[in-house]
XYZ file of C-alpha atoms in Angstrom:
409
model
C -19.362 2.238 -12.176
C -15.902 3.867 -11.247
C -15.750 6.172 -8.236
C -15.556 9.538 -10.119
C -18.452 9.078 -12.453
C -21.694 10.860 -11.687
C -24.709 9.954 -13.643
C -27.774 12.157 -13.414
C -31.851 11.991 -14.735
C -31.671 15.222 -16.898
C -33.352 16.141 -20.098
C -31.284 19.242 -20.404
C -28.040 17.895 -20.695
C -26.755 19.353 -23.783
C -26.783 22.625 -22.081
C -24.282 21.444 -19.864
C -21.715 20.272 -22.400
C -19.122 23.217 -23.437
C -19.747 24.760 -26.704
C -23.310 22.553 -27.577
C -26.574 24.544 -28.291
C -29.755 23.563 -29.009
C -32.910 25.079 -30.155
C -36.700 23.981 -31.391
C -39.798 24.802 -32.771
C -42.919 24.074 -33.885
C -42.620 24.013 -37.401
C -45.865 21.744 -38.026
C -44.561 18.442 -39.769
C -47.387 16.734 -38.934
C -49.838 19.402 -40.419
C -52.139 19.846 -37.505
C -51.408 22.943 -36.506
C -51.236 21.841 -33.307
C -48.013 24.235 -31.758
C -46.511 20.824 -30.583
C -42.844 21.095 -30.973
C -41.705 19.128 -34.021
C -38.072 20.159 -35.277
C -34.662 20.284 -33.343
C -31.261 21.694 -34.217
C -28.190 21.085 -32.204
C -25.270 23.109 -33.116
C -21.566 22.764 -32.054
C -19.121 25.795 -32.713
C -16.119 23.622 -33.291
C -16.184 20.833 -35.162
C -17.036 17.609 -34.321
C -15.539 13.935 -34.273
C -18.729 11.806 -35.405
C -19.990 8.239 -34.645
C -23.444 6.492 -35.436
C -24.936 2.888 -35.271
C -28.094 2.416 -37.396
C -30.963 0.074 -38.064
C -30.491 -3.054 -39.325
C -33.252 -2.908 -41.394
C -33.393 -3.747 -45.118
C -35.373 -1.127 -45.737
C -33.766 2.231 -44.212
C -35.201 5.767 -44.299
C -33.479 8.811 -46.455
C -31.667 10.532 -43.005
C -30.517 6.966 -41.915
C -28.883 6.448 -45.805
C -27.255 10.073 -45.539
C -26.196 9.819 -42.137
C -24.681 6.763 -42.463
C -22.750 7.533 -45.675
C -21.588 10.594 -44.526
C -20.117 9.434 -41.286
C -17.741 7.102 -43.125
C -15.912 9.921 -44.710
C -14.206 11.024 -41.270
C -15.452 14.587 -41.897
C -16.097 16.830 -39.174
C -19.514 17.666 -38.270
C -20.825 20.625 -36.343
C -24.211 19.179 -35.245
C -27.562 17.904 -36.490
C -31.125 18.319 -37.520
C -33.880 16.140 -36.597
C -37.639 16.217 -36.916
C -40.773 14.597 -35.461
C -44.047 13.473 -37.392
C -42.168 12.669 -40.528
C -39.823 9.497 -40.963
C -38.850 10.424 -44.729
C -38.674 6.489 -44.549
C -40.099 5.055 -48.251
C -39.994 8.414 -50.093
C -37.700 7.743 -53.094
C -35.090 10.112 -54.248
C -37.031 12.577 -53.184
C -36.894 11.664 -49.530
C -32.985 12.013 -49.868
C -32.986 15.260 -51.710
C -35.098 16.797 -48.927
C -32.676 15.054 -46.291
C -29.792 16.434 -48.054
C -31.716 20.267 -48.188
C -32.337 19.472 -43.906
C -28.287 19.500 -43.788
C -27.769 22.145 -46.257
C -29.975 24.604 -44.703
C -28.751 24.134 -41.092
C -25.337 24.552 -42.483
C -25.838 27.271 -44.261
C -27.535 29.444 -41.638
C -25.253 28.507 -38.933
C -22.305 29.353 -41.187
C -20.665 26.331 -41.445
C -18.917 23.694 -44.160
C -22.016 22.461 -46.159
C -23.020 18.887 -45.165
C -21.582 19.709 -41.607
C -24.687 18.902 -40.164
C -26.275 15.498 -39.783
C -29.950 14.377 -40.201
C -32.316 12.648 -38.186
C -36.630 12.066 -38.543
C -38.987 9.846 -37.353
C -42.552 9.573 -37.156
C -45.119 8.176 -40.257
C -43.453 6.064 -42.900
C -44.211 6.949 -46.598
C -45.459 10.329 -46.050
C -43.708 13.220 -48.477
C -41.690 15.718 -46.429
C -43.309 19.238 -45.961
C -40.155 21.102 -46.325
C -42.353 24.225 -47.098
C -42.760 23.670 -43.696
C -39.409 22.717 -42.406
C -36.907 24.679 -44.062
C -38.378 28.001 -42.050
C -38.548 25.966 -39.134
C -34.545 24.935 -39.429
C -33.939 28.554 -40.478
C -35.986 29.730 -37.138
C -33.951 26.965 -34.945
C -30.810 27.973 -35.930
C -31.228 31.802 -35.790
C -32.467 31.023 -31.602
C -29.878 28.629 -30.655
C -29.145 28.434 -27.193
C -26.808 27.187 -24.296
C -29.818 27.633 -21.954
C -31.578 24.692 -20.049
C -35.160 25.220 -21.459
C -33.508 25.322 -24.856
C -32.312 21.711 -24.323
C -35.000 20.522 -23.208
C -37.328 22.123 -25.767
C -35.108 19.859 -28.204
C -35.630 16.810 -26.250
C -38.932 16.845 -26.577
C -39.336 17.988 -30.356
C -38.202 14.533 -31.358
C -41.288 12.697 -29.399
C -43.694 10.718 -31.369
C -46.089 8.287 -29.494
C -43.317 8.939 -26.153
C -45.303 10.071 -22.857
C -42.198 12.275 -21.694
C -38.948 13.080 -23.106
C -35.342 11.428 -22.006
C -32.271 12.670 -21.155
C -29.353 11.867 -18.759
C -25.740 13.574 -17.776
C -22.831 11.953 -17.240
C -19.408 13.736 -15.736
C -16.151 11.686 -14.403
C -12.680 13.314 -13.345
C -9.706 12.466 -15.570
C -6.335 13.925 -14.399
C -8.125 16.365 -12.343
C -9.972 17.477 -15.443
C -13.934 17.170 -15.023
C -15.172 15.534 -18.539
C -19.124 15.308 -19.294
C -21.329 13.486 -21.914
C -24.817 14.352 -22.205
C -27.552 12.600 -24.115
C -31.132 12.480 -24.997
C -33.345 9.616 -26.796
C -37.041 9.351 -27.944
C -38.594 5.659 -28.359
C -41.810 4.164 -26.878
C -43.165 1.407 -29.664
C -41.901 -0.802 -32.844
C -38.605 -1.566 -30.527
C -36.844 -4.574 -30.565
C -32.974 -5.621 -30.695
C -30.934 -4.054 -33.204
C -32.114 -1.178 -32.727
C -35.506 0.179 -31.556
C -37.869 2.685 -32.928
C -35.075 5.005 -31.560
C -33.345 7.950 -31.681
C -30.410 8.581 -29.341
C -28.185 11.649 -29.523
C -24.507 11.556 -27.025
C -22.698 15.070 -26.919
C -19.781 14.709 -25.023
C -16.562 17.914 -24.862
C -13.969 14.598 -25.154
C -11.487 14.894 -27.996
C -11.437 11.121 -29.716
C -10.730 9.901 -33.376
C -13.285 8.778 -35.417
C -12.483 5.380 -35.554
C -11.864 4.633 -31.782
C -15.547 7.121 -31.378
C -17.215 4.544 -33.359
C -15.361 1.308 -31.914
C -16.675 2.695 -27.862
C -20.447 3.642 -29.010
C -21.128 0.201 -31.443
C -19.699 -1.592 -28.021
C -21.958 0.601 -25.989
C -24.754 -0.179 -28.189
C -24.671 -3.629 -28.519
C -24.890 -3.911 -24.523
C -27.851 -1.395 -24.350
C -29.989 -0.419 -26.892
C -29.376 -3.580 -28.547
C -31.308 -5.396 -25.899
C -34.218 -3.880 -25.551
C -37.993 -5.277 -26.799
C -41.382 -3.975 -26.194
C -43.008 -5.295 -29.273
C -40.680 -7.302 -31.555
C -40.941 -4.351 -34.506
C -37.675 -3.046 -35.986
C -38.183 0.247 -37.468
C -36.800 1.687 -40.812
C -35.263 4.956 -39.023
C -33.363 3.549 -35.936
C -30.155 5.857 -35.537
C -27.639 6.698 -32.598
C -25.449 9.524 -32.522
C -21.893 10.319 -30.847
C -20.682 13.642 -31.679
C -17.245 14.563 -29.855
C -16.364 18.350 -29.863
C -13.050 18.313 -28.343
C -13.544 21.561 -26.449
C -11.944 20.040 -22.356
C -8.681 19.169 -25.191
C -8.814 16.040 -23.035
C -6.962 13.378 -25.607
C -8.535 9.926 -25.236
C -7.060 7.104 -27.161
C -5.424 3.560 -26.945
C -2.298 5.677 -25.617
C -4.514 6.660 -22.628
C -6.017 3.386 -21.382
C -7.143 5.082 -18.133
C -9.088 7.777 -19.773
C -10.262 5.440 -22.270
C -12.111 3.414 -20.128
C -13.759 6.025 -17.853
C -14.906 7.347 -21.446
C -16.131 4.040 -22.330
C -18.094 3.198 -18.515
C -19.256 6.853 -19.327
C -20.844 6.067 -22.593
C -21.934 2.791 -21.651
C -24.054 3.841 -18.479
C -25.475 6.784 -20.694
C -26.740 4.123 -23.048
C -28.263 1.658 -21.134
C -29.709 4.712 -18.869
C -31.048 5.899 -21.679
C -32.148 2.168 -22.896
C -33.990 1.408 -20.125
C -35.788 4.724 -20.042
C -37.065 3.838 -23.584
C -38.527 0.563 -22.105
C -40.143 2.307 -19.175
C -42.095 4.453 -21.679
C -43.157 1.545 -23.698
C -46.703 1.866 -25.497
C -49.153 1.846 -22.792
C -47.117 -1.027 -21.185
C -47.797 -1.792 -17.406
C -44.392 -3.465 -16.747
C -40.608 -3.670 -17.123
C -39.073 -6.985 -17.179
C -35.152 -7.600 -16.567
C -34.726 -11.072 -18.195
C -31.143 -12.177 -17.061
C -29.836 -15.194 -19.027
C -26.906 -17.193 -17.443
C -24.897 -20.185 -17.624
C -25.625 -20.696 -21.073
C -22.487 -22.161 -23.777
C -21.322 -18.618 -24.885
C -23.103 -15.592 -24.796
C -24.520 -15.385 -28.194
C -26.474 -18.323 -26.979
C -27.508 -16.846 -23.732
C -28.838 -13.523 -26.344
C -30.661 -16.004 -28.452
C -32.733 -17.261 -25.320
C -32.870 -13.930 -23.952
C -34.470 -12.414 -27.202
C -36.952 -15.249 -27.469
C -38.030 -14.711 -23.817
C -38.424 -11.204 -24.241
C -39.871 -11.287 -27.426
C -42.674 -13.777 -27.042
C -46.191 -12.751 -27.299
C -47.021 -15.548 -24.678
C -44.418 -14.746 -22.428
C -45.545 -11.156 -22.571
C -49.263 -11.787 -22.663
C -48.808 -13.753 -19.260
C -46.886 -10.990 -17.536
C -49.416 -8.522 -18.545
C -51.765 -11.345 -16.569
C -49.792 -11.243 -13.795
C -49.728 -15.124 -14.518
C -45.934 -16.222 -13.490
C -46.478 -19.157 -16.518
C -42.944 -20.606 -16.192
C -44.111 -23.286 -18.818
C -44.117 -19.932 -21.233
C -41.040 -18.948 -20.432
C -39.413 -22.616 -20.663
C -41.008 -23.178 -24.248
C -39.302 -20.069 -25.707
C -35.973 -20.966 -24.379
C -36.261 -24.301 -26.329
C -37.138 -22.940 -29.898
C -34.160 -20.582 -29.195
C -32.263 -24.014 -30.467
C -29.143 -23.639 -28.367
C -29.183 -26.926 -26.789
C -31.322 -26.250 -23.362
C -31.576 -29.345 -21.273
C -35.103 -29.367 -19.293
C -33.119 -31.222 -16.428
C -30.596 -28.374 -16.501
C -32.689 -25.676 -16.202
C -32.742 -23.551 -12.723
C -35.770 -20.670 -13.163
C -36.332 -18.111 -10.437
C -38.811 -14.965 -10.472
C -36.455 -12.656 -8.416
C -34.826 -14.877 -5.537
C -37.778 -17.190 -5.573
C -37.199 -20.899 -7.472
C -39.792 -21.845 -10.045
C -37.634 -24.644 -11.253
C -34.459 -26.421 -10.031
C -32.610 -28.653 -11.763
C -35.844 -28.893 -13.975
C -38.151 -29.688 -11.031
C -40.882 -27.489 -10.535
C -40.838 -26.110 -7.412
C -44.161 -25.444 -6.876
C -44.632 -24.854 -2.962
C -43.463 -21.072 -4.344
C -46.152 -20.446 -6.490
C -47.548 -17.820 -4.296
C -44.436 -15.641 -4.310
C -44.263 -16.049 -7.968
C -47.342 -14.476 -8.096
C -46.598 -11.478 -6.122
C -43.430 -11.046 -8.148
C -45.087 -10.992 -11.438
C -47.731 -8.887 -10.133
C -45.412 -5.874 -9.333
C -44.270 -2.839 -12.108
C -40.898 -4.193 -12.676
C -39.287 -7.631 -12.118
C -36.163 -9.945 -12.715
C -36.668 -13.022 -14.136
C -33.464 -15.206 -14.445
C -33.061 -18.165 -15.862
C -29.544 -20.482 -15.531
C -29.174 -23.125 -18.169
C -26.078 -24.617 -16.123
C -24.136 -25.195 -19.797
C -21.691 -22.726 -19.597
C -20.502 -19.557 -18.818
C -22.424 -17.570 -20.959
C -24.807 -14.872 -20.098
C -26.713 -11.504 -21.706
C -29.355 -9.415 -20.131
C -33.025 -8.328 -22.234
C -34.966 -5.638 -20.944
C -38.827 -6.673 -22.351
C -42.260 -5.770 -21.294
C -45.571 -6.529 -21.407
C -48.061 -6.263 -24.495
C -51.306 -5.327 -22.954
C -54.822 -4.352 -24.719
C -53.689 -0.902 -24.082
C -51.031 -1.226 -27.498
C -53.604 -3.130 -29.756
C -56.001 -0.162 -29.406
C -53.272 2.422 -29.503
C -51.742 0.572 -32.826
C -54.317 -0.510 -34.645
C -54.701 2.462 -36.715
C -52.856 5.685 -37.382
């Protein structure tokens, strides 16, 4: 991290970037009556650059199909709409006609272009959207809009589902003496896994970027962050992060500007995995955060592969929640990772303490393995002495806790 940027725990940072207001309600998607907030506008006066990365999923939800085809028309946007309760995943044409009405109706009532306003849900799959239900809600978010803290923060948590606390972080660096901020705010707790998670991730930032470069820094950012992150090996159908650039400090970043292109990119890329590992942290009645650092492997796309199968095993994971450090666990999942892993190779520590060098257990440790696997958050790092190739998973562990919370809706 370079000397002038500032990162900061704060789920109410989209009041603190120029010209960005937020508002929510309860508009009672879910149909409980309940009061929880549910539905979340964020509105930008001038227009916006745009940038999103998606789910790779086959099977995508109506807002992720919309979103997505919109953004590669390099229009301008002037916000977004997003709801809780609801994924408007598995809904037909229908599903994308109500989408479409979501961005209509928040365009229309904040007087701007039509389609300026991009579209965001998650919640239960296969459900028909209640847009008796939501449209007043949009109309009510829009006509209350505010650059106010509690009005941030009232959006960051209207897009919770199964999350235990909302997520949010604010990032500000100097650039020519000019004081440049990105805020952001995510929701995710289950179904996550690489590419993406059960996620939704929104980045405002008052930097003035094309559309092409926007999109180059946040897939980059992405891939490093979000993109390597499991809790339960599930890959959801409405997975979406958003970039929207306002323009308003008139600070020009581009390939012209290398220095101010990569503070914007460190920027972005510490908001990310911030936001990442907050996601993790908040995992489905997990009890601990693993850091599963992969190095020395032949490229990196190797060193992922292992990392991914480490992090994603329901051994591996099963263990931890044991507070059993099972190297043997951890060993077998590197192997079906089929990059090549020599046993003799291998050098396995649980924080600085050995578990295996060279391929030799080193079992005289087996006591401080313990206490390491027994604490709320670990490292576990694992050298495969092939290379130079390395990638980092954050993982946790998959407790009783998740069955009983997932095993019915």
């Amino acid at each position: 991290m370079n000397g002038s940027l500032v990162l900061t725990d704060d789920t109410a940072a989209v009041s603190k970037v120029p010209w960005f207001n937020a508002s929510a309600v309860a508009s009672d998607v879910r149909g409980n009556g309940d009061g929880r907030l549910d539905l979340c506008v964020v509105h930008s006066m001038p227009p916006c650059t745009g940038a999103g990365v998606f789910t790779l999923n086959d099977v995508e939800a109506a807002p992720v199909v919309l979103s997505r085809r919109w953004l590669t028309t390099g229009e301008k946007f002037h916000g977004f709409v997003c709801n809780s309760g609801n994924a408007n995943a598995c809904t037909g044409e229908q599903g994308l006609l109500d989408a479409e009405t979501m961005s209509w109706e928040a365009s229309r009532k904040a007087d701007a272009p039509a389609g300026s306003f991009l579209v965001c849900s998650t919640g239960r799959i296969g459900e028909p959207m209640p847009m008796d239900r939501i449209v007043p809600g949009i109309h009510e978010c829009v006509g209350t809009l505010s650059h106010l803290p509690a009005a941030a923060q009232h959006a960051s948590q209207a897009i919770l589902t199964s999350d235990t606390r909302p997520k949010g972080c604010l990032a500000q660096w100097e650039t020519q003496g000019r004081t440049l901020t990105l805020g952001g705010f995510a929701k995710g707790a289950g179904m996550i896994e690489p590419n993406m998670a059960t996620m939704l991730a929104f980045l405002l930032t008052d930097v003035k970027m094309g559309q092409g470069l926007l999109q180059e820094v946040l897939a980059d950012a992405v891939r490093k962050s979000f993109n390597r992150i499991s809790i339960d090996g599930d890959m959801s159908t409405n997975d979406t992060v958003l970039l929207l650039a306002n323009g308003t400090s008139e600070e020009v970043v581009s390939e012209k500007t290398p220095q101010a292109l990569e503070a914007f990119q460190e920027a972005v890329g510490h908001a990310c995995l911030d936001l990442a590992e907050k996601i993790v942290s908040d995992g489905e009645r997990i009890t601990k955060v693993v850091r599963v650092q992969v190095e020395g492997a032949p490229d990196d796309a190797a060193a992922e592969k292992v990392g991914r199968c480490i992090g994603n095993s329901l051994l591996v994971k099963t263990s931890w929640y044991g507070s059993d450090p099972n190297w043997g666990r951890l060993v077998h999942a590197a192997g079906y990772a089929r990059v090549g892993v020599r046993m003799e190779s291998v050098d396995l520590y649980y924080e600085d303490v050995p578990a295996l060098l060279q391929g030799v257990p080193q079992v005289q440790n087996r006591d401080g393995w313990k206490e390491v696997v027994s604490a709320g958050r670990f490292t576990i790092r694992i050298c495969l002495n092939q290379g130079t190739g390395a990638c980092t998973i954050l993982s946790t562990d998959l407790t009783e806790g998740y069955v009983d919370f997932n095993k019915s809706e």
